[in-house]
XYZ file of C-alpha atoms in Angstrom:
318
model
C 128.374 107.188 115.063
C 124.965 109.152 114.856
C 122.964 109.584 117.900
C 119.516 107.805 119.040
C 115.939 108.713 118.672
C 113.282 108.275 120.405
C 109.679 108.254 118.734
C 107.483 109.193 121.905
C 103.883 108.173 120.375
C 104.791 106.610 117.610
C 101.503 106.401 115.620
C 100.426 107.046 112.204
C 102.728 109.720 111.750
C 105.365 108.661 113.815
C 105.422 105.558 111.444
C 105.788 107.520 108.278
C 108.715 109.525 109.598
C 110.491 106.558 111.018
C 110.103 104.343 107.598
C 111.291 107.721 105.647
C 114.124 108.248 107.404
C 115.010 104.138 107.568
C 114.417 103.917 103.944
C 116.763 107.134 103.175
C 119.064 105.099 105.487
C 119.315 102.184 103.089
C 120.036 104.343 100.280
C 122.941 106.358 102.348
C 124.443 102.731 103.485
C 124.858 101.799 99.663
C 125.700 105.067 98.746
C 122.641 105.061 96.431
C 121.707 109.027 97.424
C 118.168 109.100 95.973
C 116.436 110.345 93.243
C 117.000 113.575 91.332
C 113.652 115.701 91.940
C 113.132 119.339 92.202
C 116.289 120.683 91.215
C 115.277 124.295 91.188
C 113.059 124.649 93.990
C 115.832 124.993 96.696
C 115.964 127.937 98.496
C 118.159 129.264 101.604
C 115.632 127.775 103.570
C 114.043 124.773 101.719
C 116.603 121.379 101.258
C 115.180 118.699 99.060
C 116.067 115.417 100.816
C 118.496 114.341 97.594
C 120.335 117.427 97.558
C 121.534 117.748 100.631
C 122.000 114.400 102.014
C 125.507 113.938 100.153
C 126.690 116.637 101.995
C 125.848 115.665 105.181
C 128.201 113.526 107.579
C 126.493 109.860 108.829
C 126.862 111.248 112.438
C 123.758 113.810 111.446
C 121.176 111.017 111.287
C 119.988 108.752 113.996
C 122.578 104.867 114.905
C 119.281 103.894 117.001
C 115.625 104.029 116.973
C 113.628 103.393 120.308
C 109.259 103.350 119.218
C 106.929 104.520 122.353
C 103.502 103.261 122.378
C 100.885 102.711 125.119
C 100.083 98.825 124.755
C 102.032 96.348 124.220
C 99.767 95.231 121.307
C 100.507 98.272 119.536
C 104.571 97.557 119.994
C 104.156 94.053 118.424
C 102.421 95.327 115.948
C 105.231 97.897 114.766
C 108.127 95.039 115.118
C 106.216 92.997 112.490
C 105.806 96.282 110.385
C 109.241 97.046 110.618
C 110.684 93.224 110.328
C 108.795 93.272 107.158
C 109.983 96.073 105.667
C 113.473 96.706 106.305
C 114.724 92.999 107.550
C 118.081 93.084 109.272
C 117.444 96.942 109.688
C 114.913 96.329 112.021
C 117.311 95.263 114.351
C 118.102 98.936 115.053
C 114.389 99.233 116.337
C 113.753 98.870 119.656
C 109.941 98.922 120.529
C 108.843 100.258 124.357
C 105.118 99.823 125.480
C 104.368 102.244 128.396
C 107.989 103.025 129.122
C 108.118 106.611 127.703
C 110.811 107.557 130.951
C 112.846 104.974 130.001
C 113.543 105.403 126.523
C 113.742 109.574 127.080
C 116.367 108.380 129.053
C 118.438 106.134 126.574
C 117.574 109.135 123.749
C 119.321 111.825 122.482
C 116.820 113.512 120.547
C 112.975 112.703 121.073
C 110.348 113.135 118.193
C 107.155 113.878 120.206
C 104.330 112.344 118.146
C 101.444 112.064 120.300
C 97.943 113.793 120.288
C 97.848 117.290 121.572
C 95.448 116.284 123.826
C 98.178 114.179 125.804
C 101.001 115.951 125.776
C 100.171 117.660 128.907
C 99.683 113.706 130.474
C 102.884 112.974 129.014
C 105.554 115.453 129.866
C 104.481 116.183 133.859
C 104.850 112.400 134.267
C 106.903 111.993 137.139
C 110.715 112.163 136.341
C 109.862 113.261 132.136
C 111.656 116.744 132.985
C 114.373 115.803 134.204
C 114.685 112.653 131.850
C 114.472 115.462 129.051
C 117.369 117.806 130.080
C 120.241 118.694 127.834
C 117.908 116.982 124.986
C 116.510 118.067 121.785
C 112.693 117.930 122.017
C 110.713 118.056 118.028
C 107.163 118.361 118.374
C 104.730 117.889 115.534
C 101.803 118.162 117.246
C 99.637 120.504 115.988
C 98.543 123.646 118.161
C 100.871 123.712 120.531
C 103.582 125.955 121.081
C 107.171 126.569 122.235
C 105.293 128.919 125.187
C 103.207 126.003 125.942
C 106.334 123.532 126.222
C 108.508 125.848 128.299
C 105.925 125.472 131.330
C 106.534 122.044 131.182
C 110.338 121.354 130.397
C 113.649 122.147 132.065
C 115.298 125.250 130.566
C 118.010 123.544 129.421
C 115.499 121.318 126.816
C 115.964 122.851 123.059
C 112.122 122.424 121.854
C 111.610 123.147 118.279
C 108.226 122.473 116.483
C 108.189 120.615 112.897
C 104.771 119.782 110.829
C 105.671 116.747 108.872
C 102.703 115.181 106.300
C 102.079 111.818 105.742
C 103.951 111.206 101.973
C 107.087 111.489 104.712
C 106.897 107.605 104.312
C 107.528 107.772 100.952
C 110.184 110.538 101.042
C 107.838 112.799 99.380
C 106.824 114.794 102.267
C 106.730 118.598 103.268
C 108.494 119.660 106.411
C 108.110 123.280 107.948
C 110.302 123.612 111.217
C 110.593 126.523 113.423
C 113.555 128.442 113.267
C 116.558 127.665 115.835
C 118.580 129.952 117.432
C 121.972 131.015 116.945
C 124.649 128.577 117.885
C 122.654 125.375 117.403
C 124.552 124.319 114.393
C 124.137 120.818 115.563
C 120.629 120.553 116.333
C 120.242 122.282 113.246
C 122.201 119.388 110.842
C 120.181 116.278 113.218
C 116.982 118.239 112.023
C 117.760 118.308 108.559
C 118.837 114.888 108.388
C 116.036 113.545 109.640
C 113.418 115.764 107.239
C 115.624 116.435 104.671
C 115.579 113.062 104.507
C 111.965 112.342 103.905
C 111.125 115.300 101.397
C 111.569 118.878 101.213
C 112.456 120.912 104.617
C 111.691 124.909 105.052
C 111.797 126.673 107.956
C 108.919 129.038 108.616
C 108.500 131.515 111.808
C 106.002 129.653 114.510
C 103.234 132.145 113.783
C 102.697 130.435 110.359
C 102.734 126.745 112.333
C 98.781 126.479 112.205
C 98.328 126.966 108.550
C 101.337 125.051 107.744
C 99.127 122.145 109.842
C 95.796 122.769 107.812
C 97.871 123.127 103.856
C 100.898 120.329 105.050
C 99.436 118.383 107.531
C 95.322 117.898 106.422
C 96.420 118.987 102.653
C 97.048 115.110 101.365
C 93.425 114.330 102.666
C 91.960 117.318 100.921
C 93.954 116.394 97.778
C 92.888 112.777 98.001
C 89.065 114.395 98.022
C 89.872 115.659 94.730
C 91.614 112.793 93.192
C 89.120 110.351 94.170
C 86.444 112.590 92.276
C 88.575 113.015 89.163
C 88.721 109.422 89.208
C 85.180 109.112 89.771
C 84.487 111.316 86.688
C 86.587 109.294 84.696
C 84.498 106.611 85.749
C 81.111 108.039 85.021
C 82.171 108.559 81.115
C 83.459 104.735 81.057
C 86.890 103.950 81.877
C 87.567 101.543 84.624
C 88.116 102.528 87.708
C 91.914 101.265 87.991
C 93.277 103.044 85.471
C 90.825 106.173 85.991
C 92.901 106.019 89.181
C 95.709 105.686 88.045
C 95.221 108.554 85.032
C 94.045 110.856 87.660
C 97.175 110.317 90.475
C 99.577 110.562 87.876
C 98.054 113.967 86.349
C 97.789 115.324 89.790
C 101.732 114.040 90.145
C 102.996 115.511 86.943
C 101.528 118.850 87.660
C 102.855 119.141 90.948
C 106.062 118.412 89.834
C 105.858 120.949 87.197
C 105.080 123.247 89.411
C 107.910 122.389 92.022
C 110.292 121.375 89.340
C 109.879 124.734 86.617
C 108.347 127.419 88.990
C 106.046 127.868 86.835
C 102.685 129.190 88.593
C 99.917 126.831 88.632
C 97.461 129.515 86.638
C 100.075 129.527 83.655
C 100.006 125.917 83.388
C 96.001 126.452 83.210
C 96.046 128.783 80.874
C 98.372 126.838 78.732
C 95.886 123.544 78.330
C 93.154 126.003 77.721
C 92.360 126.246 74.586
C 89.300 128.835 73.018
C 86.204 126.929 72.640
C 88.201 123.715 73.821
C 86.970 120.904 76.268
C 88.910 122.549 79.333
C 87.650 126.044 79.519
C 83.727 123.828 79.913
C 85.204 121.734 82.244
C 86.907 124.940 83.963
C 83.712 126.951 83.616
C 81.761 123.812 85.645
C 83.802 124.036 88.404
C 83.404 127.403 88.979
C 80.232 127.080 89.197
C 80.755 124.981 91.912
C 82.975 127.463 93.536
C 85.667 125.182 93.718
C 88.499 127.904 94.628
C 86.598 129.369 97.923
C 85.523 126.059 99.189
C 89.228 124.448 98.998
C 90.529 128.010 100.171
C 87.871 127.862 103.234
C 88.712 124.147 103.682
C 92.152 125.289 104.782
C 90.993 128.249 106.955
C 89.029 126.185 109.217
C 91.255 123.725 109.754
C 94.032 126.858 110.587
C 91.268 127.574 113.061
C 90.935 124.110 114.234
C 94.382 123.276 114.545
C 94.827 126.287 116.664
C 91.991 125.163 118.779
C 93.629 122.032 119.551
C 96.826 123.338 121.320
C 94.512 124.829 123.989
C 93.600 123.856 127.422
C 90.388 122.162 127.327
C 87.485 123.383 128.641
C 85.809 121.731 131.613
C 81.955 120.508 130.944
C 79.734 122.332 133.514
C-alpha cells in the first residue's frame, strides 16, 4: 500500500510538510478525517485537506518516509523530533545523513527541499539522474523552474513545482502547484494527498510561482510583523502581553476564516466594524497615515523580485 517518499533536504520546511502529512496520517488510520473548515471556498482547482481526503484511496499517500540531511547531527536531531511526536509512527521514518543517491533510489516520489542555491550541487551528483528516472520530482524551492530542472534530469523525470508555507505543520497551510499534464492522473492524486493533506491545494500556471513564493511562502512572516505589533499596541494601553497575544492571533484567525469561510471581501468586513465617528475609522485613519496598504503591497513585490532572483545562476565575484 502507498508508495515512499523521500524528503531530499529536509529542513525547516521539509519538517512542516512531513509532520502535516504524518499527523493527517493519524487521523486517516482512525478514520478521524479532520476538521470541518472552509466549506465554501473549494473550487475546481483548490481542495481543502478535509474535503477531499475521504475520497481518496490510502494508496494516494506515502507507506514510507526516508529524511535527507547533510550531517549526521542534523539526522539525530529529526529522529528525536519525530520519536517525540508521533511515537510508534516514527518507525516509518527513516533518517539518511549524506546519502541523498541512496534514498532517491529506495523512493518513489522525492520532495526536493533544499536551498536554491544547491540544487545545482545536488542533482549533477554523480549517479542523481539516473537514480531519478521514471520518478516524480516536487520542488518547492523558490526561483527555479521546470526549464531549469530539465537541463539537469532524465526526460523520463515528471518535475512539478509546489510552494508550500510553513502553517503546513499544522495542516493550515497554502499549497500552489503547477499544473500537470494530461494523463498523469496518478501523480496528480500522490500530489493532492500529500498537500491536500496539510491545508488548502490550488494549482496556479508557473508564471505566477514567484509571487505565490513572496504572498504563500514569506506571507506568515509578514503577517507575524503585524500581529506582533497589534499585540504590542494592546500592550502599550495596558493589557498583558499574553493575552494581548492571544486577543490579537485569534482576531487575525477569525477574520481570515471569515474571509475563507463566507467569501466575503476583506473591505466589507471593514466597512462593517466601522462605525461613523467610532473608535475604528481613528484607528483606520492612523494607519493610513502610515501607508500601511503600499508598504505591505511593496513588501510582497520585492520579495516576487527576490524570489525570482534566487533561481538564477550566480554571478561570479570579479
Amino acid at each position: 500500500m502507498g508508495y515512499t517518499l523521500c524528503v531530499l533536504g529536509c529542513g525547516t520546511m521539509g519538517i512542516a510538510i512531513l509532520s502535516g502529512v504524518l499527523s493527517s496520517l493519524e487521523d486517516l488510520n482512525s478514520q478521524q478525517h479532520g476538521i470541518k473548515r472552509y466549506p465554501n471556498s473549494t473550487s475546481g482547482n483548490s481542495t481543502p485537506a478535509s474535503s477531499y481526503m475521504p475520497g481518496m484511496s490510502e494508496d494516494c499517500f506515502p507507506s514510507r518516509f526516508l529524511a535527507c540531511v547533510s550531517r549526521r547531527e542534523s539526522a539525530q536531531k529529526l529522529q528525536r523530533l519525530f520519536a517525540k511526536n508521533f511515537g510508534e509512527r516514527g518507525e516509518r521514518i527513516e533518517f539518511f545523513a549524506g546519502e541523498n543517491l541512496r534514498a532517491v533510489r529506495e523512493s518513489d516520489v522525492v520532495l526536493l527541499c533544499c536551498k536554491p542555491q544547491l540544487v545545482e550541487s545536488i542533482l549533477c551528483a554523480e549517479g542523481m539522474k539516473d537514480a531519478l528516472q521514471n520518478r516524480l520530482l516536487i520542488s518547492i524551492l523558490a526561483g527555479v523552474t521546470i526549464n531549469q530542472f530539465t537541463k539537469w534530469l532524465h526526460p523520463s523525470t515528471k518535475v512539478i513545482r509546489a510552494m508550500p508555507n510553513t502553517p503546513s505543520k499544522i495542516r493550515e497551510g497554502m499549497t500552489v502547484v503547477s499544473p500537470l499534464p494530461e494523463g498523469c492522473e496518478r501523480e496528480r492524486e500522490i500530489i493532492l494527498g500529500i498537500f491536500s493533506s496539510i491545508g488548502l491545494c490550488r494549482f496556479l500556471a508557473e508564471k505566477h510561482f514567484d509571487a505565490c513564493t513572496a504572498l504563500c511562502g514569506s506571507g506568515p512572516a509578514f503577517v507575524c510583523v503585524a500581529l506582533e505589533a497589534l499585540a504590542d499596541g494592546g500592550v502599550m494601553m495596558g493589557l498583558p502581553r499574553a493575552e494581548a497575544l492571544e486577543l490579537a492571533a485569534q482576531t487575525l484567525q477569525g477574520t481570515a476564516r471569515m474571509v475563507l469561510q463566507t467569501g466575503v471581501h476583506p473591505a466589507a468586513i471593514k466597512d462593517s466594524v466601522t462605525t461613523p465617528g467610532g473608535c475604528t475609522i481613528a484607528g483606520l485613519l492612523s494607519l493610513e497615515d502610515g501607508r500601511i496598504r503600499s508598504t505591505i503591497a511593496r513588501a510582497i513585490q520585492v520579495a516576487t523580485e527576490k524570489a525570482h532572483d534566487l533561481g538564477q545562476p550566480q554571478k561570479a565575484e570579479a
